[in-house]
PDB file of C-alpha atoms in Angstrom:
ATOM      1  CA  MET X   1       0.000   0.000   0.000  1.00 48.00           C
ATOM      2  CA  SER X   2       1.480   3.384  -0.985  1.00 49.00           C
ATOM      3  CA  GLU X   3       2.388   6.029   1.589  1.00 52.00           C
ATOM      4  CA  ASP X   4      -0.309   8.454   0.434  1.00 52.00           C
ATOM      5  CA  ARG X   5      -3.220   6.044   0.934  1.00 51.00           C
ATOM      6  CA  PRO X   6      -4.097   7.285   4.461  1.00 56.00           C
ATOM      7  CA  ASN X   7      -4.514  10.868   3.159  1.00 87.00           C
ATOM      8  CA  PRO X   8      -8.376  10.725   3.046  1.00 91.00           C
ATOM      9  CA  ILE X   9      -8.455   9.801   6.733  1.00 93.00           C
ATOM     10  CA  VAL X  10      -5.986  12.529   7.658  1.00 94.00           C
ATOM     11  CA  ARG X  11      -7.977  15.077   5.640  1.00 94.00           C
ATOM     12  CA  MET X  12     -11.260  14.178   7.372  1.00 96.00           C
ATOM     13  CA  LEU X  13      -9.665  14.237  10.801  1.00 96.00           C
ATOM     14  CA  ASP X  14      -8.219  17.664  10.018  1.00 96.00           C
ATOM     15  CA  GLU X  15     -11.696  18.885   8.990  1.00 96.00           C
ATOM     16  CA  LEU X  16     -13.117  17.518  12.246  1.00 97.00           C
ATOM     17  CA  ALA X  17     -10.393  19.281  14.210  1.00 97.00           C
ATOM     18  CA  GLN X  18     -11.212  22.550  12.457  1.00 97.00           C
ATOM     19  CA  THR X  19     -14.912  22.092  13.238  1.00 97.00           C
ATOM     20  CA  LEU X  20     -14.160  21.500  16.920  1.00 97.00           C
ATOM     21  CA  LEU X  21     -11.860  24.525  16.973  1.00 98.00           C
ATOM     22  CA  ARG X  22     -14.688  26.685  15.633  1.00 97.00           C
ATOM     23  CA  VAL X  23     -16.965  25.311  18.358  1.00 97.00           C
ATOM     24  CA  ALA X  24     -14.431  26.291  21.008  1.00 97.00           C
ATOM     25  CA  GLN X  25     -14.067  29.766  19.551  1.00 97.00           C
ATOM     26  CA  ARG X  26     -17.820  30.286  19.211  1.00 96.00           C
ATOM     27  CA  GLU X  27     -18.948  28.889  22.556  1.00 96.00           C
ATOM     28  CA  VAL X  28     -16.792  30.887  24.943  1.00 96.00           C
ATOM     29  CA  ASP X  29     -17.614  30.121  28.597  1.00 96.00           C
ATOM     30  CA  ALA X  30     -20.452  27.845  27.443  1.00 96.00           C
ATOM     31  CA  PRO X  31     -21.857  25.271  29.871  1.00 97.00           C
ATOM     32  CA  LEU X  32     -20.620  21.706  29.634  1.00 97.00           C
ATOM     33  CA  ALA X  33     -23.988  20.404  28.401  1.00 97.00           C
ATOM     34  CA  LEU X  34     -23.785  22.599  25.302  1.00 97.00           C
ATOM     35  CA  LEU X  35     -20.175  21.648  24.615  1.00 97.00           C
ATOM     36  CA  GLU X  36     -21.077  17.975  24.945  1.00 97.00           C
ATOM     37  CA  GLN X  37     -23.831  18.336  22.352  1.00 96.00           C
ATOM     38  CA  GLU X  38     -21.678  20.315  19.913  1.00 97.00           C
ATOM     39  CA  VAL X  39     -18.714  17.939  20.076  1.00 97.00           C
ATOM     40  CA  LEU X  40     -20.888  14.839  19.880  1.00 97.00           C
ATOM     41  CA  ALA X  41     -22.770  16.190  16.857  1.00 96.00           C
ATOM     42  CA  ALA X  42     -19.513  16.997  15.058  1.00 97.00           C
ATOM     43  CA  VAL X  43     -18.017  13.576  15.762  1.00 97.00           C
ATOM     44  CA  ARG X  44     -21.192  11.765  14.717  1.00 97.00           C
ATOM     45  CA  ALA X  45     -21.291  13.725  11.453  1.00 97.00           C
ATOM     46  CA  ALA X  46     -17.696  12.691  10.693  1.00 97.00           C
ATOM     47  CA  LEU X  47     -18.030   9.001  11.584  1.00 97.00           C
ATOM     48  CA  PRO X  48     -19.656   7.706   8.347  1.00 97.00           C
ATOM     49  CA  GLY X  49     -16.944   9.300   6.203  1.00 97.00           C
ATOM     50  CA  LEU X  50     -14.165   7.988   8.423  1.00 97.00           C
ATOM     51  CA  LEU X  51     -15.598   4.479   8.398  1.00 97.00           C
ATOM     52  CA  GLY X  52     -15.959   4.632   4.613  1.00 97.00           C
ATOM     53  CA  ALA X  53     -12.349   5.745   4.207  1.00 96.00           C
ATOM     54  CA  VAL X  54     -11.077   2.970   6.472  1.00 96.00           C
ATOM     55  CA  LEU X  55     -13.217   0.447   4.581  1.00 97.00           C
ATOM     56  CA  ARG X  56     -11.871   1.491   1.185  1.00 95.00           C
ATOM     57  CA  LEU X  57      -8.280   1.379   2.403  1.00 93.00           C
ATOM     58  CA  SER X  58      -8.616  -1.971   4.190  1.00 95.00           C
ATOM     59  CA  GLN X  59     -10.424  -4.062   1.545  1.00 96.00           C
ATOM     60  CA  GLN X  60      -8.213  -5.555  -1.166  1.00 94.00           C
ATOM     61  CA  SER X  61     -11.152  -5.772  -3.571  1.00 94.00           C
ATOM     62  CA  LEU X  62     -11.437  -1.961  -3.427  1.00 95.00           C
ATOM     63  CA  TRP X  63      -7.752  -1.257  -3.971  1.00 93.00           C
ATOM     64  CA  PRO X  64      -6.567  -0.087  -7.401  1.00 90.00           C
ATOM     65  CA  GLY X  65      -6.553  -3.169  -9.635  1.00 88.00           C
ATOM     66  CA  GLY X  66      -8.946  -5.059  -7.373  1.00 83.00           C
ATOM     67  CA  GLY X  67     -11.631  -4.914 -10.055  1.00 81.00           C
ATOM     68  CA  SER X  68      -9.404  -6.727 -12.546  1.00 87.00           C
ATOM     69  CA  ARG X  69      -8.606  -9.658 -10.241  1.00 91.00           C
ATOM     70  CA  GLN X  70     -10.175 -13.104 -10.248  1.00 92.00           C
ATOM     71  CA  TRP X  71     -12.150 -13.970  -7.121  1.00 94.00           C
ATOM     72  CA  PRO X  72     -13.163 -17.458  -5.882  1.00 94.00           C
ATOM     73  CA  CYS X  73     -16.894 -18.187  -5.936  1.00 94.00           C
ATOM     74  CA  PRO X  74     -18.101 -18.893  -2.363  1.00 92.00           C
ATOM     75  CA  GLY X  75     -20.445 -21.547  -3.749  1.00 90.00           C
ATOM     76  CA  CYS X  76     -18.265 -23.726  -5.987  1.00 93.00           C
ATOM     77  CA  GLY X  77     -14.786 -22.238  -5.698  1.00 93.00           C
ATOM     78  CA  GLU X  78     -14.409 -21.374  -9.384  1.00 94.00           C
ATOM     79  CA  ARG X  79     -12.511 -18.136  -9.939  1.00 93.00           C
ATOM     80  CA  CYS X  80     -14.553 -15.312 -11.462  1.00 93.00           C
ATOM     81  CA  GLY X  81     -13.865 -11.929 -12.942  1.00 93.00           C
ATOM     82  CA  VAL X  82     -15.677  -8.724 -12.004  1.00 94.00           C
ATOM     83  CA  GLN X  83     -18.828  -8.176 -14.054  1.00 94.00           C
ATOM     84  CA  SER X  84     -19.805  -4.740 -12.711  1.00 94.00           C
ATOM     85  CA  TRP X  85     -19.638  -2.382  -9.741  1.00 95.00           C
ATOM     86  CA  ARG X  86     -22.712  -2.092  -7.574  1.00 96.00           C
ATOM     87  CA  PRO X  87     -23.591   0.331  -4.777  1.00 96.00           C
ATOM     88  CA  ARG X  88     -24.454  -0.800  -1.276  1.00 97.00           C
ATOM     89  CA  THR X  89     -25.814   1.071   1.726  1.00 97.00           C
ATOM     90  CA  VAL X  90     -25.526  -0.294   5.269  1.00 97.00           C
ATOM     91  CA  LEU X  91     -26.575   1.348   8.522  1.00 98.00           C
ATOM     92  CA  THR X  92     -23.741   0.879  11.025  1.00 98.00           C
ATOM     93  CA  VAL X  93     -22.933   2.032  14.534  1.00 97.00           C
ATOM     94  CA  CYS X  94     -20.925   4.807  12.847  1.00 97.00           C
ATOM     95  CA  GLY X  95     -23.882   5.931  10.749  1.00 97.00           C
ATOM     96  CA  ARG X  96     -25.046   5.243   7.204  1.00 97.00           C
ATOM     97  CA  LEU X  97     -22.257   3.754   5.077  1.00 97.00           C
ATOM     98  CA  ARG X  98     -22.439   4.013   1.283  1.00 97.00           C
ATOM     99  CA  PHE X  99     -19.870   2.433  -1.028  1.00 96.00           C
ATOM    100  CA  GLU X 100     -19.470   0.715  -4.394  1.00 96.00           C
ATOM    101  CA  ARG X 101     -17.948  -2.732  -4.647  1.00 96.00           C
ATOM    102  CA  PRO X 102     -17.180  -5.247  -7.407  1.00 96.00           C
ATOM    103  CA  TRP X 103     -19.856  -7.768  -8.368  1.00 96.00           C
ATOM    104  CA  CYS X 104     -19.036 -11.161  -9.875  1.00 95.00           C
ATOM    105  CA  VAL X 105     -21.225 -13.779 -11.555  1.00 95.00           C
ATOM    106  CA  CYS X 106     -19.916 -17.348 -11.484  1.00 94.00           C
ATOM    107  CA  GLN X 107     -19.991 -19.076 -14.868  1.00 91.00           C
ATOM    108  CA  GLY X 108     -19.904 -22.456 -13.147  1.00 89.00           C
ATOM    109  CA  CYS X 109     -22.866 -22.318 -10.761  1.00 92.00           C
ATOM    110  CA  GLY X 110     -24.448 -19.048 -11.880  1.00 91.00           C
ATOM    111  CA  SER X 111     -24.432 -17.426  -8.459  1.00 92.00           C
ATOM    112  CA  GLY X 112     -23.667 -13.741  -7.994  1.00 94.00           C
ATOM    113  CA  PHE X 113     -21.437 -12.439  -5.226  1.00 95.00           C
ATOM    114  CA  SER X 114     -19.234  -9.578  -4.119  1.00 96.00           C
ATOM    115  CA  PRO X 115     -15.762 -10.352  -2.715  1.00 95.00           C
ATOM    116  CA  THR X 116     -16.073  -7.174  -0.667  1.00 96.00           C
ATOM    117  CA  ASP X 117     -19.286  -8.351   1.004  1.00 96.00           C
ATOM    118  CA  GLY X 118     -17.610 -11.657   1.785  1.00 95.00           C
ATOM    119  CA  ALA X 119     -14.547 -10.053   3.340  1.00 96.00           C
ATOM    120  CA  LEU X 120     -16.750  -7.715   5.385  1.00 96.00           C
ATOM    121  CA  ALA X 121     -18.939 -10.642   6.502  1.00 95.00           C
ATOM    122  CA  LEU X 122     -22.006  -8.747   5.310  1.00 95.00           C
ATOM    123  CA  GLU X 123     -25.118 -10.842   4.854  1.00 90.00           C
ATOM    124  CA  ALA X 124     -26.793 -10.668   1.450  1.00 86.00           C
ATOM    125  CA  TRP X 125     -29.385  -7.898   1.233  1.00 89.00           C
ATOM    126  CA  SER X 126     -28.820  -6.867   4.847  1.00 92.00           C
ATOM    127  CA  ARG X 127     -29.178  -3.119   5.382  1.00 94.00           C
ATOM    128  CA  MET X 128     -27.790  -3.164   8.904  1.00 97.00           C
ATOM    129  CA  SER X 129     -24.381  -4.174  10.221  1.00 97.00           C
ATOM    130  CA  ALA X 130     -24.037  -7.120  12.585  1.00 96.00           C
ATOM    131  CA  VAL X 131     -22.857  -4.896  15.442  1.00 97.00           C
ATOM    132  CA  LEU X 132     -25.797  -2.518  15.116  1.00 97.00           C
ATOM    133  CA  THR X 133     -28.161  -5.484  14.813  1.00 97.00           C
ATOM    134  CA  ALA X 134     -26.825  -6.781  18.127  1.00 97.00           C
ATOM    135  CA  TRP X 135     -27.497  -3.368  19.719  1.00 97.00           C
ATOM    136  CA  VAL X 136     -31.037  -3.328  18.334  1.00 98.00           C
ATOM    137  CA  VAL X 137     -31.777  -6.882  19.473  1.00 98.00           C
ATOM    138  CA  GLU X 138     -30.453  -6.240  22.976  1.00 97.00           C
ATOM    139  CA  GLY X 139     -32.648  -3.166  23.280  1.00 97.00           C
ATOM    140  CA  GLY X 140     -35.687  -4.971  21.897  1.00 97.00           C
ATOM    141  CA  ALA X 141     -35.178  -7.837  24.333  1.00 96.00           C
ATOM    142  CA  ARG X 142     -34.877  -5.542  27.346  1.00 96.00           C
ATOM    143  CA  THR X 143     -37.809  -3.169  26.800  1.00 96.00           C
ATOM    144  CA  SER X 144     -40.611  -2.370  24.382  1.00 96.00           C
ATOM    145  CA  PHE X 145     -39.699  -2.043  20.715  1.00 97.00           C
ATOM    146  CA  ALA X 146     -40.746   1.623  20.612  1.00 97.00           C
ATOM    147  CA  GLU X 147     -38.729   2.508  23.685  1.00 98.00           C
ATOM    148  CA  ALA X 148     -35.714   0.591  22.387  1.00 98.00           C
ATOM    149  CA  ALA X 149     -35.828   2.596  19.144  1.00 98.00           C
ATOM    150  CA  ALA X 150     -36.142   5.866  21.069  1.00 98.00           C
ATOM    151  CA  LEU X 151     -33.249   5.044  23.402  1.00 97.00           C
ATOM    152  CA  LEU X 152     -31.030   3.969  20.514  1.00 97.00           C
ATOM    153  CA  GLU X 153     -31.572   7.297  18.767  1.00 97.00           C
ATOM    154  CA  ARG X 154     -31.023   9.277  21.965  1.00 95.00           C
ATOM    155  CA  TRP X 155     -27.796   7.508  22.873  1.00 95.00           C
ATOM    156  CA  SER X 156     -26.280   6.938  19.431  1.00 95.00           C
ATOM    157  CA  GLY X 157     -28.035   9.346  17.079  1.00 95.00           C
ATOM    158  CA  LEU X 158     -29.119   6.429  14.881  1.00 96.00           C
ATOM    159  CA  ALA X 159     -32.771   6.411  13.789  1.00 96.00           C
ATOM    160  CA  VAL X 160     -34.278   2.919  13.612  1.00 97.00           C
ATOM    161  CA  SER X 161     -38.032   2.337  13.543  1.00 97.00           C
ATOM    162  CA  ALA X 162     -39.842   0.373  16.226  1.00 97.00           C
ATOM    163  CA  GLU X 163     -40.952  -2.056  13.498  1.00 97.00           C
ATOM    164  CA  THR X 164     -37.323  -2.709  12.549  1.00 97.00           C
ATOM    165  CA  VAL X 165     -36.518  -3.363  16.203  1.00 98.00           C
ATOM    166  CA  ARG X 166     -39.426  -5.811  16.363  1.00 97.00           C
ATOM    167  CA  GLN X 167     -38.400  -7.675  13.220  1.00 97.00           C
ATOM    168  CA  ARG X 168     -34.750  -7.967  14.218  1.00 97.00           C
ATOM    169  CA  THR X 169     -35.516  -8.963  17.809  1.00 97.00           C
ATOM    170  CA  GLU X 170     -38.095 -11.583  16.886  1.00 97.00           C
ATOM    171  CA  ALA X 171     -35.809 -13.021  14.183  1.00 96.00           C
ATOM    172  CA  ALA X 172     -32.985 -13.326  16.707  1.00 96.00           C
ATOM    173  CA  GLY X 173     -35.361 -14.889  19.224  1.00 95.00           C
ATOM    174  CA  ALA X 174     -36.587 -17.432  16.671  1.00 96.00           C
ATOM    175  CA  ALA X 175     -33.003 -18.362  15.769  1.00 96.00           C
ATOM    176  CA  LEU X 176     -32.101 -18.730  19.457  1.00 93.00           C
ATOM    177  CA  GLU X 177     -35.172 -20.867  20.088  1.00 92.00           C
ATOM    178  CA  ALA X 178     -34.304 -23.126  17.157  1.00 95.00           C
ATOM    179  CA  GLU X 179     -30.784 -23.540  18.536  1.00 94.00           C
ATOM    180  CA  HIS X 180     -32.145 -24.396  21.992  1.00 92.00           C
ATOM    181  CA  GLN X 181     -34.456 -27.027  20.484  1.00 93.00           C
ATOM    182  CA  ARG X 182     -31.630 -28.508  18.438  1.00 95.00           C
ATOM    183  CA  ALA X 183     -29.397 -28.724  21.512  1.00 94.00           C
ATOM    184  CA  ALA X 184     -32.163 -30.313  23.609  1.00 94.00           C
ATOM    185  CA  CYS X 185     -32.812 -32.975  20.963  1.00 95.00           C
ATOM    186  CA  GLN X 186     -29.108 -33.693  20.551  1.00 94.00           C
ATOM    187  CA  VAL X 187     -28.532 -34.152  24.276  1.00 93.00           C
ATOM    188  CA  GLN X 188     -31.506 -36.494  24.565  1.00 90.00           C
ATOM    189  CA  GLN X 189     -30.329 -38.597  21.640  1.00 92.00           C
ATOM    190  CA  SER X 190     -26.586 -38.675  22.333  1.00 91.00           C
ATOM    191  CA  ARG X 191     -26.480 -38.191  26.114  1.00 89.00           C
ATOM    192  CA  GLU X 192     -23.565 -35.832  25.438  1.00 91.00           C
ATOM    193  CA  PRO X 193     -23.346 -32.021  25.672  1.00 91.00           C
ATOM    194  CA  ALA X 194     -24.442 -30.263  22.499  1.00 92.00           C
ATOM    195  CA  THR X 195     -21.802 -27.535  22.900  1.00 90.00           C
ATOM    196  CA  THR X 196     -18.494 -27.012  24.646  1.00 92.00           C
ATOM    197  CA  VAL X 197     -18.818 -27.667  28.378  1.00 93.00           C
ATOM    198  CA  ASP X 198     -18.640 -24.593  30.611  1.00 93.00           C
ATOM    199  CA  ALA X 199     -18.348 -26.468  33.887  1.00 93.00           C
ATOM    200  CA  ALA X 200     -19.851 -24.881  36.974  1.00 94.00           C
ATOM    201  CA  PRO X 201     -17.416 -24.492  39.885  1.00 95.00           C
ATOM    202  CA  GLY X 202     -17.734 -26.513  43.078  1.00 93.00           C
ATOM    203  CA  GLN X 203     -20.857 -28.597  43.560  1.00 92.00           C
ATOM    204  CA  LEU X 204     -23.279 -28.549  40.633  1.00 93.00           C
ATOM    205  CA  VAL X 205     -26.707 -27.100  41.414  1.00 95.00           C
ATOM    206  CA  VAL X 206     -29.738 -27.540  39.143  1.00 95.00           C
ATOM    207  CA  GLU X 207     -33.089 -26.044  40.154  1.00 96.00           C
ATOM    208  CA  ALA X 208     -36.439 -25.496  38.452  1.00 95.00           C
ATOM    209  CA  ASP X 209     -39.402 -23.340  39.328  1.00 95.00           C
ATOM    210  CA  GLY X 210     -42.303 -21.532  37.713  1.00 93.00           C
ATOM    211  CA  VAL X 211     -43.623 -17.990  37.772  1.00 94.00           C
ATOM    212  CA  MET X 212     -46.838 -16.468  36.472  1.00 95.00           C
ATOM    213  CA  VAL X 213     -46.280 -13.870  33.749  1.00 93.00           C
ATOM    214  CA  PRO X 214     -48.953 -11.500  32.360  1.00 93.00           C
ATOM    215  CA  TYR X 215     -49.564 -11.812  28.602  1.00 90.00           C
ATOM    216  CA  ARG X 216     -52.037  -9.891  26.487  1.00 87.00           C
ATOM    217  CA  ASP X 217     -54.450 -12.810  26.709  1.00 93.00           C
ATOM    218  CA  GLY X 218     -54.006 -13.384  30.433  1.00 95.00           C
ATOM    219  CA  TRP X 219     -51.588 -14.987  32.859  1.00 96.00           C
ATOM    220  CA  HIS X 220     -49.365 -17.919  31.854  1.00 94.00           C
ATOM    221  CA  GLU X 221     -46.786 -19.931  33.734  1.00 94.00           C
ATOM    222  CA  MET X 222     -43.155 -19.505  32.706  1.00 95.00           C
ATOM    223  CA  LYS X 223     -40.802 -22.344  33.626  1.00 96.00           C
ATOM    224  CA  ILE X 224     -37.430 -21.139  34.993  1.00 96.00           C
ATOM    225  CA  GLY X 225     -34.301 -23.253  35.281  1.00 96.00           C
ATOM    226  CA  LEU X 226     -31.125 -22.394  37.201  1.00 97.00           C
ATOM    227  CA  VAL X 227     -27.778 -24.109  36.738  1.00 97.00           C
ATOM    228  CA  GLY X 228     -24.647 -23.109  38.597  1.00 96.00           C
ATOM    229  CA  GLY X 229     -22.054 -24.075  41.154  1.00 95.00           C
ATOM    230  CA  GLN X 230     -22.060 -23.960  44.928  1.00 95.00           C
ATOM    231  CA  VAL X 231     -18.802 -22.766  46.458  1.00 95.00           C
ATOM    232  CA  ASP X 232     -18.506 -22.248  50.213  1.00 94.00           C
ATOM    233  CA  GLY X 233     -22.268 -22.321  50.508  1.00 92.00           C
ATOM    234  CA  LYS X 234     -22.847 -19.632  47.857  1.00 95.00           C
ATOM    235  CA  LEU X 235     -24.045 -19.897  44.265  1.00 95.00           C
ATOM    236  CA  ALA X 236     -21.489 -19.012  41.618  1.00 96.00           C
ATOM    237  CA  ALA X 237     -21.381 -18.737  37.811  1.00 96.00           C
ATOM    238  CA  VAL X 238     -25.156 -19.114  37.480  1.00 97.00           C
ATOM    239  CA  SER X 239     -26.901 -19.522  34.120  1.00 96.00           C
ATOM    240  CA  TYR X 240     -30.632 -19.590  33.448  1.00 96.00           C
ATOM    241  CA  VAL X 241     -33.130 -20.968  30.967  1.00 95.00           C
ATOM    242  CA  ALA X 242     -36.775 -19.962  30.693  1.00 93.00           C
ATOM    243  CA  GLN X 243     -39.627 -21.249  28.562  1.00 93.00           C
ATOM    244  CA  ARG X 244     -43.384 -21.022  28.436  1.00 92.00           C
ATOM    245  CA  ALA X 245     -43.944 -24.734  28.030  1.00 91.00           C
ATOM    246  CA  SER X 246     -45.216 -27.898  29.678  1.00 92.00           C
ATOM    247  CA  PRO X 247     -42.917 -29.847  32.024  1.00 91.00           C
ATOM    248  CA  ASP X 248     -42.347 -32.445  29.279  1.00 92.00           C
ATOM    249  CA  GLN X 249     -41.161 -29.705  26.933  1.00 92.00           C
ATOM    250  CA  PHE X 250     -39.124 -27.806  29.499  1.00 95.00           C
ATOM    251  CA  GLY X 251     -37.323 -30.863  30.886  1.00 94.00           C
ATOM    252  CA  PRO X 252     -35.123 -31.423  27.807  1.00 94.00           C
ATOM    253  CA  ARG X 253     -34.323 -27.691  27.687  1.00 94.00           C
ATOM    254  CA  LEU X 254     -33.085 -27.724  31.286  1.00 95.00           C
ATOM    255  CA  LEU X 255     -31.214 -30.989  30.690  1.00 94.00           C
ATOM    256  CA  ALA X 256     -29.354 -29.452  27.752  1.00 95.00           C
ATOM    257  CA  GLU X 257     -28.270 -26.474  29.874  1.00 95.00           C
ATOM    258  CA  ALA X 258     -27.238 -28.768  32.730  1.00 95.00           C
ATOM    259  CA  ALA X 259     -25.216 -30.828  30.251  1.00 94.00           C
ATOM    260  CA  ARG X 260     -23.516 -27.653  29.010  1.00 95.00           C
ATOM    261  CA  ARG X 261     -22.560 -26.841  32.602  1.00 95.00           C
ATOM    262  CA  GLY X 262     -21.046 -30.275  33.213  1.00 92.00           C
ATOM    263  CA  ALA X 263     -23.905 -32.422  34.555  1.00 91.00           C
ATOM    264  CA  LEU X 264     -23.050 -35.379  32.329  1.00 87.00           C
ATOM    265  CA  GLU X 265     -19.475 -35.326  33.630  1.00 79.00           C
ATOM    266  CA  VAL X 266     -20.532 -35.844  37.245  1.00 68.00           C
ATOM    267  CA  VAL X 267     -19.205 -39.151  38.567  1.00 62.00           C
ATOM    268  CA  GLY X 268     -20.530 -38.948  42.123  1.00 57.00           C
ATOM    269  CA  TRP X 269     -23.814 -37.545  43.413  1.00 52.00           C
TER     270      TRP X 269
END
């Protein structure tokens, strides 16, 4: 990479510095709250450009000559040339990112792909980065979808609709539920942990209980499972599972979590 490649980043950082200098000169003896807002707004405005510059400098497919290279098809492995350049827009934690990247069409299997998308680990057609998706899902899991969207915008400046929060959160929940079901079935069939064992310290403790939870259609019982270790009479490294299900359905779920925490390795009870 040539010495002058970082120049776009340096130029944008210099522009940001000049903006902040003007803030300091304009807001003489201003209260901290105002300075916080001014600096944060300036930094947020600069973030998409900085991320875009770093992206273009870090991705080999976007370097000069990258469009003339042959790229392996992720489906069949056949090497393909670049057919065209296509734009892509992704909402990230740094703001809205817009860039053009090479697009290839495999002559062997007929699939289309971008080597840039592959290197960036961007899902096809996704308009949101994985990191921002994780933020959205965490907010949607902790509070209402509308409040999660409002808090995200207040704290990060990123506008995401409540409907987007709902879709992303429910999709993540469905994927997690499918993984839990797969693990429960595997443990029942193999009598072995479905994932790497994260053994609880001391004496293994497994408990189950139920609580009544209000739903829109009334109250329903939620089964709760606790798995952890007992060290010097105190619980340690506790993990939980919860499911609105019958005992027959919840039992395998709790068994899978107990197996993950080392229950199937116990040699003396």
